[in-house]
mmCIF file of C-alpha atoms in Angstrom:
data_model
loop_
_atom_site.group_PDB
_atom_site.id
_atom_site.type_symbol
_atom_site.label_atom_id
_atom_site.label_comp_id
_atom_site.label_asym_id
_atom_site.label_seq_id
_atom_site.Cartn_x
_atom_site.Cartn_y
_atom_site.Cartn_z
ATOM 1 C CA UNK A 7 7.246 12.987 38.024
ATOM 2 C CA UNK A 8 6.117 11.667 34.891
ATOM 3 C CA UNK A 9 5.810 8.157 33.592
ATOM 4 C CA UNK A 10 4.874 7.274 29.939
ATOM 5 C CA UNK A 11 4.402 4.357 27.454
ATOM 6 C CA UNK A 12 6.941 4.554 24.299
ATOM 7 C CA UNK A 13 5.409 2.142 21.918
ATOM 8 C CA UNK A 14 8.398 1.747 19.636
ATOM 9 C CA UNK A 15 10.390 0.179 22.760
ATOM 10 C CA UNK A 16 7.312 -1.253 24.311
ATOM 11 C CA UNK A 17 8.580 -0.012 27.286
ATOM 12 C CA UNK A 18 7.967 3.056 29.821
ATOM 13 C CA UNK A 19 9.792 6.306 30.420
ATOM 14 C CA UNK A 20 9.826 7.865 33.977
ATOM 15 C CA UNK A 21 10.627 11.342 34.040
ATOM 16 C CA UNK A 22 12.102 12.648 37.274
ATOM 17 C CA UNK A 23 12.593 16.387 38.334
ATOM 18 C CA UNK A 24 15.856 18.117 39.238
ATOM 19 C CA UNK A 25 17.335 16.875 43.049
ATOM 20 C CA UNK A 26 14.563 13.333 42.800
ATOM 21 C CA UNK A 27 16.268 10.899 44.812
ATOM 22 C CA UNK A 28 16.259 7.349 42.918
ATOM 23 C CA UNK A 29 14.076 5.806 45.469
ATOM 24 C CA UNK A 30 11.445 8.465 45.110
ATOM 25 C CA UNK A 31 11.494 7.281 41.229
ATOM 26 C CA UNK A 32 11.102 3.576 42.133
ATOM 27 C CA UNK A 33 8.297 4.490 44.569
ATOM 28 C CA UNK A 34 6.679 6.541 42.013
ATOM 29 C CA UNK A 35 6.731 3.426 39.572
ATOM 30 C CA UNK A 36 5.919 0.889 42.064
ATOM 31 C CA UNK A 37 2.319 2.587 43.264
ATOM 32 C CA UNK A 38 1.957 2.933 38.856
ATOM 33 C CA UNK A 39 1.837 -0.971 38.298
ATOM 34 C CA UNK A 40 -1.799 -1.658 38.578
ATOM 35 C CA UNK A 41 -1.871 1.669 35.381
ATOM 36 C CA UNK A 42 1.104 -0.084 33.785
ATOM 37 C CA UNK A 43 -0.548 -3.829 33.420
ATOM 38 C CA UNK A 44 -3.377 -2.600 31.929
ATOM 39 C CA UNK A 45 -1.422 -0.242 29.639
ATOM 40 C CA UNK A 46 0.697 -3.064 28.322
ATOM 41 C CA UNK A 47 -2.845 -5.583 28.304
ATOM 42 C CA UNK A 48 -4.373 -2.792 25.944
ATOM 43 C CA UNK A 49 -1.504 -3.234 23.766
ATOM 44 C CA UNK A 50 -2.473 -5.307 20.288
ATOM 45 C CA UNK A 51 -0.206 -7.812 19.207
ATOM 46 C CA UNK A 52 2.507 -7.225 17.754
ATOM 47 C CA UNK A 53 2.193 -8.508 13.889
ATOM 48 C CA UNK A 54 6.018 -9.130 11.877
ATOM 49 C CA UNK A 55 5.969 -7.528 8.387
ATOM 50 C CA UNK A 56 6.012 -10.950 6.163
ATOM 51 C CA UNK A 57 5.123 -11.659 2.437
ATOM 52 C CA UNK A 58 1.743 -13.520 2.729
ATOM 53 C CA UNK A 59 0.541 -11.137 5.564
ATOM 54 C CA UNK A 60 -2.011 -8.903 5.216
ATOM 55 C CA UNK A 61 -1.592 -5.367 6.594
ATOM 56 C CA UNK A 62 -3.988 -2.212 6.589
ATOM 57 C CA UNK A 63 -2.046 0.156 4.181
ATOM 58 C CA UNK A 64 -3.885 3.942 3.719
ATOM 59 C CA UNK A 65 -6.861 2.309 4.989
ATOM 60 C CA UNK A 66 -6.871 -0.772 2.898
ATOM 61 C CA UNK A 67 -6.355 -3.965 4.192
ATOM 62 C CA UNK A 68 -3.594 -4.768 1.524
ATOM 63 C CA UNK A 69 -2.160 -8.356 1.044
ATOM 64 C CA UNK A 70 1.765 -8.402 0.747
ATOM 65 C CA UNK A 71 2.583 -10.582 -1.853
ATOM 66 C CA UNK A 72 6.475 -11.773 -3.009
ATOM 67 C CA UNK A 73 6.475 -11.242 -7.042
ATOM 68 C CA UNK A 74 9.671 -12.580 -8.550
ATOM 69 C CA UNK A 75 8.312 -11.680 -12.044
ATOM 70 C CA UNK A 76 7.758 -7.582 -11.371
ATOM 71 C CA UNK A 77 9.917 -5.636 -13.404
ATOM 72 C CA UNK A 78 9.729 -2.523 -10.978
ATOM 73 C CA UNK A 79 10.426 -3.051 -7.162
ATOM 74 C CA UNK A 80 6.785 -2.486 -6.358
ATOM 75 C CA UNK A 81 3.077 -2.442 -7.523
ATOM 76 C CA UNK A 82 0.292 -1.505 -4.946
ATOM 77 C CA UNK A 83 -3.320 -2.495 -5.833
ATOM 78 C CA UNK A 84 -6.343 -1.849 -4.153
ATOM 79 C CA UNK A 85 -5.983 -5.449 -2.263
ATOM 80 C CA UNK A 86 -2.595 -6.416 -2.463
ATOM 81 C CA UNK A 87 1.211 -4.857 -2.489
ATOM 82 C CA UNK A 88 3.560 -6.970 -4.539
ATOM 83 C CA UNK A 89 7.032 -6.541 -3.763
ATOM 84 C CA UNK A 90 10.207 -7.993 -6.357
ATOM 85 C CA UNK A 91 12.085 -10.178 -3.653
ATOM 86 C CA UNK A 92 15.820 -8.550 -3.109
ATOM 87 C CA UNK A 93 17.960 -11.730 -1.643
ATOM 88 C CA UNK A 94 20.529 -8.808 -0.315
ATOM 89 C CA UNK A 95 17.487 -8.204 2.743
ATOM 90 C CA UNK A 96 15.025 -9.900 5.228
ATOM 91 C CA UNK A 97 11.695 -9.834 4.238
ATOM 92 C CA UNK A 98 11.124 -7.185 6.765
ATOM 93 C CA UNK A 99 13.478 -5.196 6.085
ATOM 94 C CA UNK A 100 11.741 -5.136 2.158
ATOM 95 C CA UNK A 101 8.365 -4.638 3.147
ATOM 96 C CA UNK A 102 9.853 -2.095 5.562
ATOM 97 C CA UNK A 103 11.643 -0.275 2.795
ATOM 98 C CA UNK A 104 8.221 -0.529 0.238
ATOM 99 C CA UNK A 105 5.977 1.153 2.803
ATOM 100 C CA UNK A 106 8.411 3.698 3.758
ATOM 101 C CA UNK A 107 8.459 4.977 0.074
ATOM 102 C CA UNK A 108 4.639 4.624 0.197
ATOM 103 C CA UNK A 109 4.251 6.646 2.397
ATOM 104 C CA UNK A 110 7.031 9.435 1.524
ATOM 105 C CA UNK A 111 5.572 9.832 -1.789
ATOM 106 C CA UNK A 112 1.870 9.906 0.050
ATOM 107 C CA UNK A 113 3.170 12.739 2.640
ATOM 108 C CA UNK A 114 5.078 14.174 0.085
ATOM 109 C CA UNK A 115 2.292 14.951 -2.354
ATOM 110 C CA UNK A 116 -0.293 15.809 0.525
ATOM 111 C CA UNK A 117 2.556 18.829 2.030
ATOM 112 C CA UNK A 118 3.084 20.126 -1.273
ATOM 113 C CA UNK A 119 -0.751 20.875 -1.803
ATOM 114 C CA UNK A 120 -0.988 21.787 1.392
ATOM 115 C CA UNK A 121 1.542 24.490 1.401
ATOM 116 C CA UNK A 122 0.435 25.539 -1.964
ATOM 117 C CA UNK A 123 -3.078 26.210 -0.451
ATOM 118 C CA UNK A 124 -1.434 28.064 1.900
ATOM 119 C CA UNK A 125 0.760 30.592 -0.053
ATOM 120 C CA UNK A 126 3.804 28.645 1.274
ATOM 121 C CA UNK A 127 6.213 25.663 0.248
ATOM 122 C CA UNK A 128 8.314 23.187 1.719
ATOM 123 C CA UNK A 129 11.903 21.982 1.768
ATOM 124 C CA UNK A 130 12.437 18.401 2.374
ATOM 125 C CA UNK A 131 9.964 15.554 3.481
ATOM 126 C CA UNK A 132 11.817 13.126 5.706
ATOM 127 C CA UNK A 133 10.858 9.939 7.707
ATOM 128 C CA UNK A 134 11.279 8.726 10.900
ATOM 129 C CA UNK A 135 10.383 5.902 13.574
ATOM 130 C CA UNK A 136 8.881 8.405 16.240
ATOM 131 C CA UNK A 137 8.239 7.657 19.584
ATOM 132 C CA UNK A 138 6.175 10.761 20.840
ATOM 133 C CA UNK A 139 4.793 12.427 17.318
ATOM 134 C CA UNK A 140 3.640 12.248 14.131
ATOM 135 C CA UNK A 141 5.269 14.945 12.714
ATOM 136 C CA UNK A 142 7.525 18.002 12.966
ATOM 137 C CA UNK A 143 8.143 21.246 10.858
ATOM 138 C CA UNK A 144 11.319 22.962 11.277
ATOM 139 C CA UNK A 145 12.304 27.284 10.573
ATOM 140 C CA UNK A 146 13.862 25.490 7.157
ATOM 141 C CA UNK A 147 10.039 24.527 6.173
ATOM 142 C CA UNK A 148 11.616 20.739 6.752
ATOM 143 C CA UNK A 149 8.817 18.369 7.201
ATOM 144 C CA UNK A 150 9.825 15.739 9.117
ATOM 145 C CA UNK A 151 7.017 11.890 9.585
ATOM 146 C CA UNK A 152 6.539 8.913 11.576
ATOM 147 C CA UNK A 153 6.769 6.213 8.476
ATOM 148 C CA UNK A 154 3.971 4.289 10.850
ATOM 149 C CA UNK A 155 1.434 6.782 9.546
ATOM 150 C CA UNK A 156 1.152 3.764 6.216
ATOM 151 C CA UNK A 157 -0.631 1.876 8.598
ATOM 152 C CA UNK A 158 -3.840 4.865 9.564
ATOM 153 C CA UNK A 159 -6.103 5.622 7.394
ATOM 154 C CA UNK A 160 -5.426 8.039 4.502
ATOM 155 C CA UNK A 161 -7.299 11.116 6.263
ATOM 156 C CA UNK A 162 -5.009 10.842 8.785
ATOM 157 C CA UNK A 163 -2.353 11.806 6.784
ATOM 158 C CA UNK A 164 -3.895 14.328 5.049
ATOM 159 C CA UNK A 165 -4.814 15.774 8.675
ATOM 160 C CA UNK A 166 -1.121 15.443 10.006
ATOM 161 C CA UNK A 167 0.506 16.615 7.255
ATOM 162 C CA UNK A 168 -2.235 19.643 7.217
ATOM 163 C CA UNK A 169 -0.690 20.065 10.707
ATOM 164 C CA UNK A 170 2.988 20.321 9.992
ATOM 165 C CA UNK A 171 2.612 22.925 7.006
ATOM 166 C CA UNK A 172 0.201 25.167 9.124
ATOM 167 C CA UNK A 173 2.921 25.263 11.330
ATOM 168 C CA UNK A 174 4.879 27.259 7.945
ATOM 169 C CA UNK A 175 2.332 30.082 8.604
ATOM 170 C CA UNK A 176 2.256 30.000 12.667
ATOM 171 C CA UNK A 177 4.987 27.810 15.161
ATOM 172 C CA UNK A 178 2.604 27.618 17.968
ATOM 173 C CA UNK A 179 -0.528 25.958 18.520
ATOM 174 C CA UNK A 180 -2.903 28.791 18.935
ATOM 175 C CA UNK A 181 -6.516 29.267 17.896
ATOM 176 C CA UNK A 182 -4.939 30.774 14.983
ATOM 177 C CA UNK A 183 -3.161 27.950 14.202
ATOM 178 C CA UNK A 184 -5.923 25.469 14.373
ATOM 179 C CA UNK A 185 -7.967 27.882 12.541
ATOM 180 C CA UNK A 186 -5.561 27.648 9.590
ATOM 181 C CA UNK A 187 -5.320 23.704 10.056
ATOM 182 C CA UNK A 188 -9.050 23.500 9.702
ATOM 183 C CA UNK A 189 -9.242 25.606 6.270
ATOM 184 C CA UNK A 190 -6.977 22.600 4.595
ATOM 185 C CA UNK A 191 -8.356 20.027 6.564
ATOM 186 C CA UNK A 192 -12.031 21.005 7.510
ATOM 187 C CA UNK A 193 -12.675 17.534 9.496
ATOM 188 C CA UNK A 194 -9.245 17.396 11.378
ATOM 189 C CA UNK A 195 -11.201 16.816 14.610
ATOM 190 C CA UNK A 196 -12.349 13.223 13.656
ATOM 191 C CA UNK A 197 -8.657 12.506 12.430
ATOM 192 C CA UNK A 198 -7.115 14.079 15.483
ATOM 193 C CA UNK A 199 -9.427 11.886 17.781
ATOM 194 C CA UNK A 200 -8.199 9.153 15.647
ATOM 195 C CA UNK A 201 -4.490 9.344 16.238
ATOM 196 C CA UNK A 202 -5.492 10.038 19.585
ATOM 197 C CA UNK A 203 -7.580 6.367 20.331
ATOM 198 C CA UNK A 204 -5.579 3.805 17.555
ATOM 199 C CA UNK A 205 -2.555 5.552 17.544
ATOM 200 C CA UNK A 206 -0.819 2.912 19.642
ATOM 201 C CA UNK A 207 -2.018 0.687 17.041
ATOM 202 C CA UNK A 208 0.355 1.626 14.286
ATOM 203 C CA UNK A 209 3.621 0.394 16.301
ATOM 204 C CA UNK A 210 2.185 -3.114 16.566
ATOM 205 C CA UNK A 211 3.928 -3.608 13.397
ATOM 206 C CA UNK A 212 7.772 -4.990 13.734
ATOM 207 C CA UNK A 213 10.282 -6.489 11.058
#
């Protein structure tokens, strides 16, 4: 049996072998709940994406400001993101939609010089709301992101996305293949380790 945390549904997933009786589930879970309060009492607040907020973008802590006046639908600067209001969407839903391009154009530019580095290139650079990774490469050299990576810091995406387009040259994770990640991303180990203690961190974020 195995029981994990999804922190997109801030909820837990049990998984039970073949032939489990439901009962031997519920038992499972039951003699779990002094690991599953503290799990959910580590988990930060969750933080709703609003103009006046201010949110760690790429490792910035970025104000989001509404700008009526922009004539494009976005300008980041080092402290603050303003955003032209659209009247068609919530405010989450904008900010949502800004960060999400952000990011894209961030992971997008990162893969291609990665691959390049590499002898290789990619497809397509897609984003999703993950619950179990940060990334995935696909035989069609389709890259595919959790959109939460705007929230880490920028070395973290340049380590993840150094980690999808090794897998173009080997779909495993052998020594090999961390061999190659560390060539195009020489301190992946502090970025990995990263990911691995805030990671939870990134999903405190909700429209």
């Amino acid at each position: 049996m195995y029981l994990r945390y999804i922190p997109t549904e801030h909820g837990f997933s049990l998984t039970l072998p073949q032939r489990t009786r439901f009962d031997e589930g519920v038992a499972f879970v039951n003699a779990k709940s002094d690991w599953i309060a503290n799990t959910l009492a580590r988990m930060p607040e969750k933080k709703k994406l609003r103009f006046g907020v201010t949110l760690p973008i790429l490792g910035q802590q970025v104000q989001i400001l509404r700008d009526p006046e922009l004539s494009k639908p976005f300008k980041l600067t080092a402290t603050a993101l303003h955003i032209r209001p659209d009247a068609s969407k919530s405010s989450g839903e904008q900010i949502e939609t800004v960060l999400k391009k952000i990011v894209r154009g961030e992971l997008q530019a990162l893969s291609e010089a990665k691959a390049a580095a590499i002898g290789r290139s990619i497809n397509r650079v897609t984003l999703r709301d993950t619950r179990s990774r940060w990334g995935s490469c696909s035989t069609t050299r389709n890259l595919m992101f959790s959109w939460r990576l705007v929230f880490a810091p920028y070395e973290v995406l340049d380590y993840v996305a150094s980690h999808e387009v090794a897998h173009l040259r080997h779909m495993n994770h052998s020594a090999v293949f961390w061999s190659r990640v560390e060539d195009i991303c020489p301190d992946y180990r502090d970025w990995k380790d990263w990911l691995r203690d805030h990671g939870a961190e990134l999903y405190r974020f909700v429209k």
